[in-house]
Structures are given as structure tokens and as C-alpha cells.
Short mmCIF file of C-alpha atoms in Angstrom, two decimals:
data_model
loop_
_atom_site.label_atom_id
_atom_site.label_comp_id
_atom_site.label_asym_id
_atom_site.label_seq_id
_atom_site.Cartn_x
_atom_site.Cartn_y
_atom_site.Cartn_z
CA UNK B 1 0.00 0.00 0.00
CA UNK B 2 1.92 2.98 -1.29
CA UNK B 3 -0.82 5.55 -0.71
CA UNK B 4 -2.52 7.94 -3.09
CA UNK B 5 -0.09 9.96 -5.17
CA UNK B 6 -0.69 13.16 -7.12
CA UNK B 7 1.36 14.92 -9.75
CA UNK B 8 2.41 17.66 -9.90
CA UNK B 9 2.46 18.88 -6.31
CA UNK B 10 2.53 22.49 -7.41
CA UNK B 11 1.47 24.18 -10.64
CA UNK B 12 1.72 27.84 -11.52
CA UNK B 13 0.04 28.91 -14.72
CA UNK B 14 -1.16 32.01 -16.45
CA UNK B 15 -4.82 32.81 -16.82
CA UNK B 16 -6.28 31.22 -19.92
CA UNK B 17 -3.88 28.28 -20.03
CA UNK B 18 -4.96 24.65 -19.73
CA UNK B 19 -3.66 22.45 -16.92
CA UNK B 20 -3.89 18.73 -16.21
CA UNK B 21 -3.40 16.95 -12.92
CA UNK B 22 -2.87 13.25 -12.35
CA UNK B 23 -3.94 11.05 -9.46
CA UNK B 24 -2.80 7.48 -8.83
CA UNK B 25 -5.05 5.78 -6.28
CA UNK B 26 -4.19 3.00 -3.90
CA UNK B 27 -4.02 -0.13 -5.99
CA UNK B 28 -7.26 -2.14 -6.11
CA UNK B 29 -9.31 0.81 -4.84
CA UNK B 30 -12.34 0.96 -7.09
CA UNK B 31 -13.52 4.44 -6.11
CA UNK B 32 -11.72 7.68 -6.84
CA UNK B 33 -12.73 11.18 -5.81
CA UNK B 34 -11.67 14.73 -6.59
CA UNK B 35 -12.10 17.57 -4.10
CA UNK B 36 -11.14 21.23 -4.20
CA UNK B 37 -9.91 23.11 -1.16
CA UNK B 38 -9.60 26.88 -1.10
CA UNK B 39 -7.79 28.87 1.56
CA UNK B 40 -9.53 28.72 4.93
CA UNK B 41 -12.13 26.21 3.78
CA UNK B 42 -12.65 22.50 4.02
CA UNK B 43 -12.45 20.34 0.91
CA UNK B 44 -15.45 20.47 -1.42
CA UNK B 45 -16.57 17.48 -3.48
CA UNK B 46 -16.07 17.80 -7.23
CA UNK B 47 -16.62 14.38 -8.74
CA UNK B 48 -16.20 10.67 -8.23
CA UNK B 49 -15.60 7.51 -10.20
CA UNK B 50 -16.47 3.94 -9.54
CA UNK B 51 -14.03 1.99 -11.64
CA UNK B 52 -13.96 3.89 -14.95
CA UNK B 53 -17.47 5.33 -14.69
CA UNK B 54 -17.89 8.94 -13.58
CA UNK B 55 -21.02 8.72 -11.45
CA UNK B 56 -21.48 12.22 -10.13
CA UNK B 57 -20.27 15.71 -10.84
CA UNK B 58 -20.78 18.63 -8.50
CA UNK B 59 -22.23 21.88 -9.76
CA UNK B 60 -18.82 23.30 -8.83
CA UNK B 61 -17.42 21.44 -11.82
CA UNK B 62 -18.03 23.89 -14.65
CA UNK B 63 -17.77 22.89 -18.29
CA UNK B 64 -14.13 24.01 -18.22
CA UNK B 65 -13.36 21.05 -15.98
CA UNK B 66 -13.16 17.48 -17.18
CA UNK B 67 -12.09 14.36 -15.37
CA UNK B 68 -11.32 10.91 -16.67
CA UNK B 69 -10.37 7.57 -15.25
CA UNK B 70 -9.42 5.33 -18.16
CA UNK B 71 -9.41 1.63 -17.37
CA UNK B 72 -10.38 2.37 -13.79
CA UNK B 73 -6.83 3.06 -12.70
CA UNK B 74 -5.29 6.54 -12.53
CA UNK B 75 -7.37 9.65 -13.07
CA UNK B 76 -6.75 13.02 -14.67
CA UNK B 77 -8.42 16.33 -13.97
CA UNK B 78 -8.12 18.96 -16.69
CA UNK B 79 -9.00 22.61 -16.36
CA UNK B 80 -9.32 24.53 -19.60
CA UNK B 81 -8.95 28.30 -19.89
CA UNK B 82 -7.93 28.68 -16.27
CA UNK B 83 -9.22 31.62 -14.25
CA UNK B 84 -7.80 33.17 -11.10
CA UNK B 85 -10.73 31.73 -9.18
CA UNK B 86 -9.46 28.24 -10.00
CA UNK B 87 -6.50 28.76 -7.67
CA UNK B 88 -6.88 26.12 -4.98
CA UNK B 89 -5.57 22.81 -3.69
CA UNK B 90 -6.96 19.90 -5.71
CA UNK B 91 -7.18 16.75 -3.63
CA UNK B 92 -7.65 13.23 -4.85
CA UNK B 93 -8.88 10.39 -2.66
CA UNK B 94 -9.56 6.72 -3.20
CA UNK B 95 -11.50 4.03 -1.40
CA UNK B 96 -12.50 0.40 -1.67
CA UNK B 97 -16.21 -0.13 -1.98
CA UNK B 98 -17.20 -3.08 0.18
CA UNK B 99 -20.84 -3.92 0.77
CA UNK B 100 -23.41 -1.32 1.72
CA UNK B 101 -21.48 0.49 4.42
CA UNK B 102 -19.55 3.62 3.75
CA UNK B 103 -15.95 3.26 2.78
CA UNK B 104 -12.98 5.17 4.10
CA UNK B 105 -11.45 7.70 1.75
CA UNK B 106 -7.67 8.01 1.71
CA UNK B 107 -6.34 11.29 0.46
CA UNK B 108 -3.30 12.17 -1.59
CA UNK B 109 -1.00 15.13 -0.86
CA UNK B 110 -2.84 17.40 -3.29
CA UNK B 111 -1.88 19.60 -6.22
CA UNK B 112 -1.68 23.30 -5.41
CA UNK B 113 -2.70 25.38 -8.42
CA UNK B 114 -1.88 29.06 -8.67
CA UNK B 115 -3.35 30.99 -11.58
CA UNK B 116 -1.64 34.31 -12.24
CA UNK Z 1 -28.88 18.58 2.82
CA UNK Z 2 -26.24 17.67 5.29
CA UNK Z 3 -23.81 20.14 6.80
CA UNK Z 4 -21.01 20.31 9.33
CA UNK Z 5 -20.22 23.15 11.70
CA UNK Z 6 -16.90 23.36 13.47
CA UNK Z 7 -17.05 25.84 16.32
CA UNK Z 8 -13.85 27.82 16.59
CA UNK Z 9 -11.66 28.29 13.56
CA UNK Z 10 -8.61 28.46 15.83
CA UNK Z 11 -7.96 26.69 19.12
CA UNK Z 12 -4.80 27.27 21.14
CA UNK Z 13 -3.72 24.99 24.00
CA UNK Z 14 -0.62 24.48 26.07
CA UNK Z 15 1.44 21.34 25.72
CA UNK Z 16 0.00 18.71 28.04
CA UNK Z 17 -3.43 20.33 28.21
CA UNK Z 18 -6.72 18.83 27.08
CA UNK Z 19 -7.61 19.23 23.42
CA UNK Z 20 -11.29 19.71 22.57
CA UNK Z 21 -12.34 20.41 19.00
CA UNK Z 22 -16.05 20.81 18.42
CA UNK Z 23 -18.13 19.46 15.55
CA UNK Z 24 -21.88 19.58 15.06
CA UNK Z 25 -23.62 18.03 12.10
CA UNK Z 26 -26.92 18.28 10.37
CA UNK Z 27 -28.24 15.21 8.61
CA UNK Z 28 -31.67 13.81 7.89
CA UNK Z 29 -30.57 10.28 8.69
CA UNK Z 30 -27.94 8.85 11.04
CA UNK Z 31 -24.70 9.76 9.38
CA UNK Z 32 -21.22 8.39 9.26
CA UNK Z 33 -18.77 10.90 10.77
CA UNK Z 34 -15.08 11.39 10.32
CA UNK Z 35 -12.21 13.45 11.67
CA UNK Z 36 -9.26 14.16 9.42
CA UNK Z 37 -6.02 16.01 10.18
CA UNK Z 38 -4.07 18.08 7.68
CA UNK Z 39 -0.48 19.17 8.20
CA UNK Z 40 0.84 22.14 6.21
CA UNK Z 41 1.01 21.51 2.48
CA UNK Z 42 -0.14 17.94 2.88
CA UNK Z 43 -3.27 15.95 2.19
CA UNK Z 44 -5.75 14.75 4.78
CA UNK Z 45 -5.05 11.87 7.12
CA UNK Z 46 -7.90 9.96 8.74
CA UNK Z 47 -7.90 10.19 12.54
CA UNK Z 48 -11.06 8.22 13.27
CA UNK Z 49 -14.55 7.45 12.03
CA UNK Z 50 -17.97 6.69 13.46
CA UNK Z 51 -20.08 4.17 11.58
CA UNK Z 52 -22.98 3.47 13.99
CA UNK Z 53 -21.15 0.97 16.15
CA UNK Z 54 -19.74 2.19 19.48
CA UNK Z 55 -20.52 5.83 20.19
CA UNK Z 56 -17.04 6.41 21.62
CA UNK Z 57 -14.51 6.05 18.86
CA UNK Z 58 -10.79 5.79 19.41
CA UNK Z 59 -8.43 6.92 16.72
CA UNK Z 60 -4.76 7.33 16.07
CA UNK Z 61 -2.32 9.48 18.03
CA UNK Z 62 -4.41 9.29 21.21
CA UNK Z 63 -7.46 11.07 19.80
CA UNK Z 64 -11.01 9.98 20.43
CA UNK Z 65 -14.48 11.29 19.63
CA UNK Z 66 -17.92 10.67 21.02
CA UNK Z 67 -21.06 10.55 18.91
CA UNK Z 68 -24.00 12.18 20.70
CA UNK Z 69 -27.18 11.89 18.69
CA UNK Z 70 -29.23 14.09 21.04
CA UNK Z 71 -26.74 16.91 20.60
CA UNK Z 72 -25.91 16.12 16.94
CA UNK Z 73 -22.28 16.39 17.94
CA UNK Z 74 -19.05 14.53 17.32
CA UNK Z 75 -16.41 16.40 19.31
CA UNK Z 76 -12.76 15.38 19.11
CA UNK Z 77 -10.67 15.13 22.27
CA UNK Z 78 -7.18 14.25 23.40
CA UNK Z 79 -6.23 14.22 27.09
CA UNK Z 80 -2.76 15.71 26.67
CA UNK Z 81 -1.64 17.83 23.74
CA UNK Z 82 1.72 17.32 22.12
CA UNK Z 83 3.59 19.79 19.98
CA UNK Z 84 3.24 17.43 17.02
CA UNK Z 85 -0.56 17.76 17.22
CA UNK Z 86 -0.38 21.28 15.79
CA UNK Z 87 -2.30 21.05 12.51
CA UNK Z 88 -5.68 21.73 10.97
CA UNK Z 89 -8.51 19.37 11.84
CA UNK Z 90 -11.56 18.72 9.70
CA UNK Z 91 -14.82 17.08 10.66
CA UNK Z 92 -16.73 15.44 7.84
CA UNK Z 93 -20.07 13.72 7.38
CA UNK Z 94 -21.17 11.09 4.89
CA UNK Z 95 -24.88 10.96 4.24
CA UNK Z 96 -26.30 7.46 4.31
CA UNK Z 97 -29.48 8.28 2.43
CA UNK Z 98 -30.25 7.96 -1.25
CA UNK Z 99 -27.18 5.94 -2.06
CA UNK Z 100 -24.94 8.96 -1.54
CA UNK Z 101 -22.68 7.30 0.95
CA UNK Z 102 -19.59 8.21 -0.99
CA UNK Z 103 -19.61 11.99 -0.74
CA UNK Z 104 -17.96 13.67 2.22
CA UNK Z 105 -19.15 17.07 3.37
CA UNK Z 106 -16.48 18.85 5.38
CA UNK Z 107 -16.52 21.58 7.96
CA UNK Z 108 -14.34 24.64 7.52
CA UNK Z 109 -11.68 23.26 9.80
CA UNK Z 110 -10.12 24.16 13.13
CA UNK Z 111 -6.49 25.17 13.34
CA UNK Z 112 -4.92 23.76 16.50
CA UNK Z 113 -1.92 25.57 17.94
CA UNK Z 114 0.07 23.94 20.75
CA UNK Z 115 2.15 26.28 22.90
CA UNK Z 116 5.24 25.05 24.76
#
């Protein structure tokens, strides 16, 4: 169990540029989540995958955001035409769905995005 | 809709003193509740979780929390603070209704400072 990893850890970009983040979940975890955390706030849910299927997207996820999880393994989160308001920490988490009870989400270190 | 309120955005204690971080939740059904800790520039680490078993939950690093349904609370405590406990703490709830038991709703966090 090597934990959830995210790449890059930090990204500085200019407004209007596209950025892509990668998340590698704990192996064999079938669920993967993306959250966004702004300064002084708790993480906010963006989207989640069960295997390769994206099952829910928050209203926070505008049409400039797209997430994929090909083959149910790693996931990417792309932001097109970045805006200064996109500056935040983007957190990825994964969990193993077992039965009907809730599963524990394990978080990665996050990608801190700064849009200039 | 479920929500989490963490009373006190900043708590300061002396080393060796009792730590008490407050969390109240709002949920239409009995929830699952979590406490996570976040160290600077890192992701979230699970401290403990309540999943409708024992109301007193013991976690890592000497922390524990008690679920009180009548007070809709899930306060986090530690008998004796250590310098290494200085971090930000987040309470989170997972709604068990409507098949949405994957989405965590977080409070705004409480920054714990430990003074020597």
C-alpha cells in the first residue's frame, strides 16, 4: 500500500492556459474522488468515479473542468482556460467499496494550483 | 442537505493540556462521521470514524471522539496535547441516504496551535 499519489504537487500557470493533474489511487481501490480546497475552507466534493465510470459531478465542476479515469486506474483532472478563481488545492482520494457500508477515503497530498 | 459546523476556527492549548475540538452536524438520517487532520502543504489523514457501532470512537495518536445523537455532535478530544498535534482538523459527514454514501461534506476546519 503505497498511498494515493498526485502529480504535480505544485502548478503555476497564467490565466487562460490549460492544466492537467494526475492522481494514482491505492491499488485495487475501485472508487476515486476529486475535491477542491480553497484557503480557509474545508475540501469540497467535485466528482467521483467507480471503476472507470464517472457517477457524479458537482455543480462546482463547470464545463471548463473534465475528469477521466481510463481503465479504472489513474485519473486526470483537466482545467481549460484557467481563471484566477481556480486557484486552490486539488485533492484526490480513493476508497474500496465493500458492501453497503460507507468506505474510508484516503487522500493524496494534493496539487496546489496558482493561476496568475 | 447535510452540513457540518466546526465551532472555533482556531484553538490554542498548552502542551500537556486537554484538546477539545467541536463538531456539530446536520443530517436527515444517522450519518457516518469522520475526523481528518491536515499538516501544512499535505493531504488529509484519517484520525477516526464513526459508523454506527460504538458511540465512543478511538483513533490514532491518542485522539477519540464521542457521537452524541441528542446533541448532533461529534467532538474530538485528546487528554494531553503534544507539539506534534499542531495542525488543521476537519470534521466530515457522509450521508447514508439515497445511495450517496460516498460523498464527504467537510466543515471549515479548526487550526490547533500547541504552545510550549
